[in-house]
Amino acid sequence: MGKHSRPGPPNQPSRAVPRVDGGDPLAAYNKRRRPPLDVHRRHRPLHGAGGDLRPDEPRALEEWNGFSYEPAGTAANLSEAQRWVNELASGERDDESSSAA
C-alpha cells in the first residue's frame, strides 16, 4: 500500500465525487440531491444494534427520496433486507444493458 492509496476497506465505494459541470446551472443542486455514498436503499435493525448483529430480527427498509431517507417498509430478517437493497442495483444494470443493445 503506497502513501497515496485510498483509505478504507476495498469493498466500499469510493468517496470521491465527480466534478461539478460549470456549464450546467443546476449542477450544484443535483450534487446535493445525491444520497450519501450513492446508497439509494438501506436497511437498519428495528431495535438498534449493528447491522450484522442478530440476523433473524426484523429490519426497517429506507429509500432515498432526493433529500433524505424515508421509510419504505420492513423485512423479516437480514437476508430479505439485503435482497431488497440489491434489487435496485440489479434492476439498474438490466435497464442499462437493454438500452445499450
CSV table of N, CA, C and O in Angstrom, one decimal:
chain,number,residue,atom,x,y,z
A,1,MET,N,0.8,-1.2,0.0
A,1,MET,CA,0.0,0.0,0.0
A,1,MET,C,0.9,1.2,0.0
A,1,MET,O,1.7,1.5,0.9
A,2,GLY,N,0.8,2.0,-1.0
A,2,GLY,CA,1.5,3.2,-1.1
A,2,GLY,C,0.9,4.3,-0.3
A,2,GLY,O,-0.2,4.2,0.2
A,3,LYS,N,1.6,5.4,-0.2
A,3,LYS,CA,1.1,6.5,0.7
A,3,LYS,C,-0.1,7.3,0.0
A,3,LYS,O,-0.8,8.0,0.7
A,4,HIS,N,-0.3,7.0,-1.3
A,4,HIS,CA,-1.4,7.7,-2.0
A,4,HIS,C,-2.6,6.8,-2.2
A,4,HIS,O,-3.5,7.2,-3.0
A,5,SER,N,-2.6,5.7,-1.6
A,5,SER,CA,-3.8,4.8,-1.8
A,5,SER,C,-5.0,5.3,-1.0
A,5,SER,O,-4.8,6.0,0.0
A,6,ARG,N,-6.2,4.9,-1.5
A,6,ARG,CA,-7.4,5.4,-0.9
A,6,ARG,C,-7.6,4.6,0.5
A,6,ARG,O,-7.5,3.4,0.5
A,7,PRO,N,-7.8,5.3,1.6
A,7,PRO,CA,-8.0,4.6,2.8
A,7,PRO,C,-9.4,3.9,2.9
A,7,PRO,O,-10.3,4.2,2.1
A,8,GLY,N,-9.4,2.9,3.7
A,8,GLY,CA,-10.7,2.2,3.9
A,8,GLY,C,-10.7,0.9,3.2
A,8,GLY,O,-9.8,0.5,2.5
A,9,PRO,N,-11.7,0.1,3.6
A,9,PRO,CA,-11.8,-1.3,3.0
A,9,PRO,C,-12.0,-1.3,1.5
A,9,PRO,O,-12.6,-0.4,1.0
A,10,PRO,N,-11.4,-2.3,0.8
A,10,PRO,CA,-11.6,-2.3,-0.7
A,10,PRO,C,-13.0,-2.6,-1.2
A,10,PRO,O,-13.3,-2.4,-2.3
A,11,ASN,N,-13.9,-3.1,-0.3
A,11,ASN,CA,-15.2,-3.5,-0.7
A,11,ASN,C,-16.2,-2.3,-0.6
A,11,ASN,O,-17.4,-2.5,-0.8
A,12,GLN,N,-15.8,-1.1,-0.2
A,12,GLN,CA,-16.7,0.0,-0.1
A,12,GLN,C,-16.5,0.9,-1.3
A,12,GLN,O,-15.4,1.0,-1.9
A,13,PRO,N,-17.5,1.6,-1.8
A,13,PRO,CA,-17.4,2.5,-2.9
A,13,PRO,C,-16.5,3.7,-2.6
A,13,PRO,O,-16.3,4.1,-1.5
A,14,SER,N,-15.9,4.2,-3.6
A,14,SER,CA,-15.1,5.4,-3.5
A,14,SER,C,-15.9,6.6,-3.0
A,14,SER,O,-17.0,6.8,-3.3
A,15,ARG,N,-15.3,7.4,-2.1
A,15,ARG,CA,-15.9,8.6,-1.6
A,15,ARG,C,-15.7,9.8,-2.5
A,15,ARG,O,-16.2,10.8,-2.2
A,16,ALA,N,-14.9,9.6,-3.5
A,16,ALA,CA,-14.7,10.7,-4.4
A,16,ALA,C,-15.9,11.0,-5.2
A,16,ALA,O,-16.7,10.1,-5.6
A,17,VAL,N,-16.2,12.3,-5.4
A,17,VAL,CA,-17.4,12.7,-6.1
A,17,VAL,C,-17.0,13.3,-7.4
A,17,VAL,O,-15.9,13.9,-7.6
A,18,PRO,N,-17.8,13.1,-8.4
A,18,PRO,CA,-17.5,13.7,-9.8
A,18,PRO,C,-17.5,15.2,-9.7
A,18,PRO,O,-18.1,15.8,-8.9
A,19,ARG,N,-16.7,15.8,-10.6
A,19,ARG,CA,-16.6,17.2,-10.6
A,19,ARG,C,-17.9,17.9,-11.1
A,19,ARG,O,-18.7,17.3,-11.8
A,20,VAL,N,-18.2,19.1,-10.6
A,20,VAL,CA,-19.4,19.8,-11.0
A,20,VAL,C,-19.2,20.4,-12.4
A,20,VAL,O,-18.2,21.0,-12.6
A,21,ASP,N,-20.2,20.2,-13.2
A,21,ASP,CA,-20.1,20.7,-14.6
A,21,ASP,C,-20.4,22.2,-14.5
A,21,ASP,O,-21.4,22.7,-14.1
A,22,GLY,N,-19.4,23.0,-14.9
A,22,GLY,CA,-19.6,24.5,-14.9
A,22,GLY,C,-20.6,25.1,-15.8
A,22,GLY,O,-21.2,26.1,-15.6
A,23,GLY,N,-20.9,24.3,-16.9
A,23,GLY,CA,-21.9,24.8,-17.9
A,23,GLY,C,-23.4,24.5,-17.5
A,23,GLY,O,-24.3,25.0,-18.1
A,24,ASP,N,-23.5,23.6,-16.5
A,24,ASP,CA,-24.9,23.2,-16.1
A,24,ASP,C,-25.3,24.1,-14.9
A,24,ASP,O,-24.7,24.1,-13.8
A,25,PRO,N,-26.4,24.9,-15.0
A,25,PRO,CA,-26.8,25.8,-13.9
A,25,PRO,C,-27.3,25.0,-12.7
A,25,PRO,O,-27.4,25.6,-11.6
A,26,LEU,N,-27.8,23.8,-12.9
A,26,LEU,CA,-28.3,23.0,-11.8
A,26,LEU,C,-27.3,22.0,-11.2
A,26,LEU,O,-27.7,21.1,-10.5
A,27,ALA,N,-26.1,22.1,-11.6
A,27,ALA,CA,-25.1,21.1,-11.2
A,27,ALA,C,-24.9,21.0,-9.7
A,27,ALA,O,-24.9,19.9,-9.1
A,28,ALA,N,-24.8,22.1,-9.0
A,28,ALA,CA,-24.6,22.1,-7.6
A,28,ALA,C,-25.9,21.6,-6.9
A,28,ALA,O,-25.8,20.8,-5.9
A,29,TYR,N,-27.0,21.9,-7.4
A,29,TYR,CA,-28.3,21.3,-6.9
A,29,TYR,C,-28.3,19.8,-7.0
A,29,TYR,O,-28.7,19.1,-6.1
A,30,ASN,N,-28.0,19.3,-8.2
A,30,ASN,CA,-28.0,17.9,-8.4
A,30,ASN,C,-27.0,17.2,-7.6
A,30,ASN,O,-27.3,16.1,-7.1
A,31,LYS,N,-25.9,17.8,-7.3
A,31,LYS,CA,-24.9,17.2,-6.5
A,31,LYS,C,-25.4,17.0,-5.0
A,31,LYS,O,-25.2,16.0,-4.4
A,32,ARG,N,-26.1,18.0,-4.5
A,32,ARG,CA,-26.7,17.9,-3.2
A,32,ARG,C,-27.8,16.9,-3.1
A,32,ARG,O,-28.0,16.4,-2.0
A,33,ARG,N,-28.4,16.6,-4.2
A,33,ARG,CA,-29.5,15.6,-4.1
A,33,ARG,C,-29.0,14.2,-4.2
A,33,ARG,O,-29.8,13.2,-4.0
A,34,ARG,N,-27.7,13.9,-4.4
A,34,ARG,CA,-27.2,12.6,-4.4
A,34,ARG,C,-27.2,12.0,-3.0
A,34,ARG,O,-26.9,12.7,-2.0
A,35,PRO,N,-27.5,10.7,-2.8
A,35,PRO,CA,-27.5,10.2,-1.4
A,35,PRO,C,-26.1,10.0,-1.0
A,35,PRO,O,-25.1,9.9,-1.8
A,36,PRO,N,-25.9,9.9,0.3
A,36,PRO,CA,-24.5,9.7,0.9
A,36,PRO,C,-23.9,8.4,0.3
A,36,PRO,O,-24.6,7.3,0.3
A,37,LEU,N,-22.8,8.5,-0.2
A,37,LEU,CA,-22.0,7.4,-0.8
A,37,LEU,C,-22.8,6.7,-1.9
A,37,LEU,O,-22.6,5.5,-2.2
A,38,ASP,N,-23.8,7.4,-2.5
A,38,ASP,CA,-24.6,6.8,-3.6
A,38,ASP,C,-25.3,5.5,-3.2
A,38,ASP,O,-25.5,4.6,-4.0
A,39,VAL,N,-25.8,5.5,-2.0
A,39,VAL,CA,-26.6,4.4,-1.5
A,39,VAL,C,-28.0,4.8,-1.5
A,39,VAL,O,-28.5,5.6,-0.7
A,40,HIS,N,-28.8,4.3,-2.5
A,40,HIS,CA,-30.2,4.7,-2.6
A,40,HIS,C,-31.1,4.0,-1.7
A,40,HIS,O,-32.2,4.5,-1.4
A,41,ARG,N,-30.8,2.8,-1.4
A,41,ARG,CA,-31.6,2.0,-0.5
A,41,ARG,C,-30.7,1.5,0.7
A,41,ARG,O,-29.6,1.1,0.4
A,42,ARG,N,-31.3,1.4,1.9
A,42,ARG,CA,-30.5,0.9,3.0
A,42,ARG,C,-31.5,0.2,4.0
A,42,ARG,O,-32.7,0.4,3.9
A,43,HIS,N,-31.0,-0.6,4.9
A,43,HIS,CA,-31.8,-1.3,5.9
A,43,HIS,C,-31.1,-1.1,7.3
A,43,HIS,O,-29.9,-1.0,7.3
A,44,ARG,N,-31.9,-1.1,8.3
A,44,ARG,CA,-31.4,-0.9,9.7
A,44,ARG,C,-32.2,-1.9,10.6
A,44,ARG,O,-33.4,-2.1,10.4
A,45,PRO,N,-31.6,-2.4,11.6
A,45,PRO,CA,-32.3,-3.2,12.6
A,45,PRO,C,-33.4,-2.4,13.3
A,45,PRO,O,-33.2,-1.2,13.6
A,46,LEU,N,-34.6,-2.9,13.5
A,46,LEU,CA,-35.7,-2.2,14.1
A,46,LEU,C,-35.3,-1.8,15.6
A,46,LEU,O,-35.8,-0.8,16.0
A,47,HIS,N,-34.6,-2.6,16.3
A,47,HIS,CA,-34.4,-2.4,17.7
A,47,HIS,C,-32.9,-2.0,18.0
A,47,HIS,O,-32.4,-2.3,19.0
A,48,GLY,N,-32.3,-1.3,17.0
A,48,GLY,CA,-30.9,-0.8,17.2
A,48,GLY,C,-29.9,-1.9,17.0
A,48,GLY,O,-30.2,-2.9,16.4
A,49,ALA,N,-28.7,-1.6,17.4
A,49,ALA,CA,-27.5,-2.5,17.3
A,49,ALA,C,-26.9,-2.4,15.9
A,49,ALA,O,-27.4,-1.7,15.0
A,50,GLY,N,-25.8,-3.2,15.7
A,50,GLY,CA,-25.2,-3.1,14.4
A,50,GLY,C,-25.9,-3.9,13.3
A,50,GLY,O,-26.8,-4.8,13.6
A,51,GLY,N,-25.7,-3.5,12.1
A,51,GLY,CA,-26.5,-4.1,11.0
A,51,GLY,C,-26.2,-5.6,10.8
A,51,GLY,O,-27.1,-6.3,10.3
A,52,ASP,N,-25.1,-6.1,11.3
A,52,ASP,CA,-24.8,-7.5,11.1
A,52,ASP,C,-25.1,-8.4,12.3
A,52,ASP,O,-25.1,-9.6,12.2
A,53,LEU,N,-25.5,-7.7,13.4
A,53,LEU,CA,-25.9,-8.5,14.6
A,53,LEU,C,-27.3,-9.0,14.5
A,53,LEU,O,-28.2,-8.3,13.9
A,54,ARG,N,-27.6,-10.1,15.1
A,54,ARG,CA,-29.0,-10.7,15.2
A,54,ARG,C,-29.6,-10.7,13.8
A,54,ARG,O,-30.6,-10.0,13.6
A,55,PRO,N,-29.1,-11.5,12.9
A,55,PRO,CA,-29.6,-11.6,11.5
A,55,PRO,C,-31.1,-12.0,11.4
A,55,PRO,O,-31.7,-11.9,10.4
A,56,ASP,N,-31.6,-12.7,12.4
A,56,ASP,CA,-33.0,-13.2,12.4
A,56,ASP,C,-34.1,-12.1,12.8
A,56,ASP,O,-35.2,-12.4,12.7
A,57,GLU,N,-33.6,-11.0,13.2
A,57,GLU,CA,-34.6,-9.9,13.7
A,57,GLU,C,-35.0,-9.1,12.5
A,57,GLU,O,-34.3,-8.9,11.5
A,58,PRO,N,-36.2,-8.4,12.6
A,58,PRO,CA,-36.7,-7.6,11.5
A,58,PRO,C,-35.9,-6.4,11.2
A,58,PRO,O,-35.2,-5.9,12.1
A,59,ARG,N,-36.0,-5.9,10.0
A,59,ARG,CA,-35.2,-4.7,9.6
A,59,ARG,C,-36.2,-3.6,9.0
A,59,ARG,O,-37.2,-3.9,8.4
A,60,ALA,N,-35.8,-2.4,9.3
A,60,ALA,CA,-36.5,-1.3,8.7
A,60,ALA,C,-35.9,-1.0,7.3
A,60,ALA,O,-34.6,-0.8,7.3
A,61,LEU,N,-36.6,-0.8,6.3
A,61,LEU,CA,-36.1,-0.5,5.0
A,61,LEU,C,-36.3,1.0,4.7
A,61,LEU,O,-37.4,1.5,4.9
A,62,GLU,N,-35.3,1.6,4.2
A,62,GLU,CA,-35.3,3.0,3.9
A,62,GLU,C,-34.8,3.3,2.5
A,62,GLU,O,-33.9,2.7,2.0
A,63,GLU,N,-35.5,4.3,1.8
A,63,GLU,CA,-35.2,4.6,0.4
A,63,GLU,C,-34.9,6.1,0.3
A,63,GLU,O,-35.6,6.9,1.0
A,64,TRP,N,-33.9,6.5,-0.5
A,64,TRP,CA,-33.5,7.9,-0.7
A,64,TRP,C,-34.6,8.6,-1.6
A,64,TRP,O,-34.9,8.1,-2.7
A,65,ASN,N,-35.1,9.7,-1.2
A,65,ASN,CA,-36.2,10.4,-2.0
A,65,ASN,C,-35.6,11.7,-2.6
A,65,ASN,O,-36.4,12.4,-3.2
A,66,GLY,N,-34.3,11.9,-2.6
A,66,GLY,CA,-33.8,13.1,-3.2
A,66,GLY,C,-33.3,14.1,-2.2
A,66,GLY,O,-32.6,15.0,-2.5
A,67,PHE,N,-33.8,14.0,-0.9
A,67,PHE,CA,-33.5,14.9,0.1
A,67,PHE,C,-33.1,14.2,1.4
A,67,PHE,O,-32.2,14.6,2.1
A,68,SER,N,-33.7,13.1,1.7
A,68,SER,CA,-33.4,12.3,2.9
A,68,SER,C,-33.9,10.9,2.7
A,68,SER,O,-34.6,10.6,1.8
A,69,TYR,N,-33.6,10.0,3.7
A,69,TYR,CA,-34.1,8.6,3.6
A,69,TYR,C,-35.5,8.6,4.2
A,69,TYR,O,-35.7,9.2,5.3
A,70,GLU,N,-36.4,7.9,3.6
A,70,GLU,CA,-37.7,7.8,4.1
A,70,GLU,C,-38.1,6.3,4.3
A,70,GLU,O,-37.6,5.4,3.5
A,71,PRO,N,-38.9,5.9,5.2
A,71,PRO,CA,-39.3,4.5,5.4
A,71,PRO,C,-40.0,3.9,4.2
A,71,PRO,O,-40.8,4.6,3.6
A,72,ALA,N,-39.6,2.7,3.8
A,72,ALA,CA,-40.2,2.1,2.7
A,72,ALA,C,-40.8,0.7,3.0
A,72,ALA,O,-41.4,0.1,2.1
A,73,GLY,N,-40.7,0.3,4.3
A,73,GLY,CA,-41.3,-1.0,4.7
A,73,GLY,C,-40.4,-1.7,5.7
A,73,GLY,O,-39.5,-1.1,6.3
A,74,THR,N,-40.7,-3.0,5.8
A,74,THR,CA,-39.9,-3.8,6.8
A,74,THR,C,-39.6,-5.1,6.1
A,74,THR,O,-40.2,-5.5,5.1
A,75,ALA,N,-38.6,-5.7,6.6
A,75,ALA,CA,-38.2,-7.1,6.1
A,75,ALA,C,-38.1,-8.0,7.4
A,75,ALA,O,-37.7,-7.5,8.5
A,76,ALA,N,-38.4,-9.2,7.2
A,76,ALA,CA,-38.4,-10.2,8.3
A,76,ALA,C,-37.0,-10.5,8.9
A,76,ALA,O,-36.9,-10.8,10.1
A,77,ASN,N,-36.0,-10.4,8.0
A,77,ASN,CA,-34.7,-10.7,8.5
A,77,ASN,C,-33.6,-10.1,7.6
A,77,ASN,O,-33.9,-9.4,6.7
A,78,LEU,N,-32.3,-10.3,8.0
A,78,LEU,CA,-31.2,-9.6,7.3
A,78,LEU,C,-31.2,-10.1,5.8
A,78,LEU,O,-31.0,-9.2,4.9
A,79,SER,N,-31.3,-11.3,5.5
A,79,SER,CA,-31.2,-11.8,4.1
A,79,SER,C,-32.3,-11.2,3.2
A,79,SER,O,-32.0,-10.8,2.1
A,80,GLU,N,-33.5,-11.0,3.7
A,80,GLU,CA,-34.6,-10.4,2.9
A,80,GLU,C,-34.3,-8.9,2.7
A,80,GLU,O,-34.5,-8.4,1.7
A,81,ALA,N,-33.7,-8.3,3.8
A,81,ALA,CA,-33.4,-6.8,3.7
A,81,ALA,C,-32.3,-6.6,2.6
A,81,ALA,O,-32.3,-5.7,1.8
A,82,GLN,N,-31.3,-7.5,2.6
A,82,GLN,CA,-30.2,-7.4,1.7
A,82,GLN,C,-30.7,-7.7,0.3
A,82,GLN,O,-30.3,-7.0,-0.7
A,83,ARG,N,-31.6,-8.6,0.1
A,83,ARG,CA,-32.2,-8.9,-1.2
A,83,ARG,C,-32.9,-7.6,-1.7
A,83,ARG,O,-32.8,-7.3,-2.9
A,84,TRP,N,-33.7,-7.0,-0.9
A,84,TRP,CA,-34.4,-5.8,-1.3
A,84,TRP,C,-33.4,-4.6,-1.7
A,84,TRP,O,-33.7,-4.0,-2.7
A,85,VAL,N,-32.4,-4.5,-0.9
A,85,VAL,CA,-31.4,-3.4,-1.2
A,85,VAL,C,-30.7,-3.7,-2.6
A,85,VAL,O,-30.6,-2.8,-3.4
A,86,ASN,N,-30.4,-5.0,-2.9
A,86,ASN,CA,-29.8,-5.3,-4.1
A,86,ASN,C,-30.7,-5.4,-5.3
A,86,ASN,O,-30.2,-5.4,-6.4
A,87,GLU,N,-32.0,-5.4,-5.1
A,87,GLU,CA,-32.9,-5.3,-6.3
A,87,GLU,C,-32.7,-4.1,-7.1
A,87,GLU,O,-32.7,-4.2,-8.3
A,88,LEU,N,-32.5,-2.9,-6.5
A,88,LEU,CA,-32.4,-1.7,-7.3
A,88,LEU,C,-31.1,-1.7,-8.1
A,88,LEU,O,-31.1,-1.4,-9.3
A,89,ALA,N,-30.0,-2.2,-7.5
A,89,ALA,CA,-28.7,-2.3,-8.2
A,89,ALA,C,-28.8,-3.2,-9.4
A,89,ALA,O,-28.4,-2.9,-10.5
A,90,SER,N,-29.4,-4.4,-9.2
A,90,SER,CA,-29.5,-5.3,-10.4
A,90,SER,C,-30.5,-4.8,-11.4
A,90,SER,O,-30.3,-5.0,-12.6
A,91,GLY,N,-31.6,-4.1,-11.0
A,91,GLY,CA,-32.5,-3.5,-11.9
A,91,GLY,C,-31.9,-2.5,-12.8
A,91,GLY,O,-32.2,-2.3,-13.9
A,92,GLU,N,-31.0,-1.6,-12.2
A,92,GLU,CA,-30.4,-0.6,-13.0
A,92,GLU,C,-29.5,-1.2,-14.0
A,92,GLU,O,-29.4,-0.7,-15.1
A,93,ARG,N,-28.7,-2.3,-13.7
A,93,ARG,CA,-27.8,-2.9,-14.6
A,93,ARG,C,-28.6,-3.5,-15.8
A,93,ARG,O,-28.2,-3.4,-16.9
A,94,ASP,N,-29.8,-4.1,-15.5
A,94,ASP,CA,-30.6,-4.7,-16.6
A,94,ASP,C,-31.1,-3.6,-17.5
A,94,ASP,O,-31.1,-3.8,-18.7
A,95,ASP,N,-31.5,-2.5,-17.0
A,95,ASP,CA,-32.0,-1.4,-17.8
A,95,ASP,C,-30.9,-0.8,-18.7
A,95,ASP,O,-31.2,-0.5,-19.8
A,96,GLU,N,-29.7,-0.7,-18.1
A,96,GLU,CA,-28.6,-0.1,-18.9
A,96,GLU,C,-28.2,-1.0,-20.0
A,96,GLU,O,-27.9,-0.6,-21.1
A,97,SER,N,-28.2,-2.4,-19.7
A,97,SER,CA,-27.8,-3.3,-20.8
A,97,SER,C,-28.8,-3.4,-21.9
A,97,SER,O,-28.5,-3.6,-23.0
A,98,SER,N,-30.1,-3.3,-21.5
A,98,SER,CA,-31.1,-3.4,-22.6
A,98,SER,C,-31.1,-2.1,-23.4
A,98,SER,O,-31.5,-2.2,-24.6
A,99,SER,N,-30.8,-0.9,-22.8
A,99,SER,CA,-30.8,0.3,-23.6
A,99,SER,C,-29.6,0.4,-24.5
A,99,SER,O,-29.6,1.0,-25.5
A,100,ALA,N,-28.5,-0.3,-24.1
A,100,ALA,CA,-27.3,-0.3,-25.0
A,100,ALA,C,-27.4,-1.2,-26.2
A,100,ALA,O,-26.7,-1.1,-27.1
A,101,ALA,N,-28.3,-2.2,-26.1
A,101,ALA,CA,-28.4,-3.2,-27.2
A,101,ALA,C,-29.2,-2.6,-28.4
A,101,ALA,O,-29.8,-1.7,-28.4
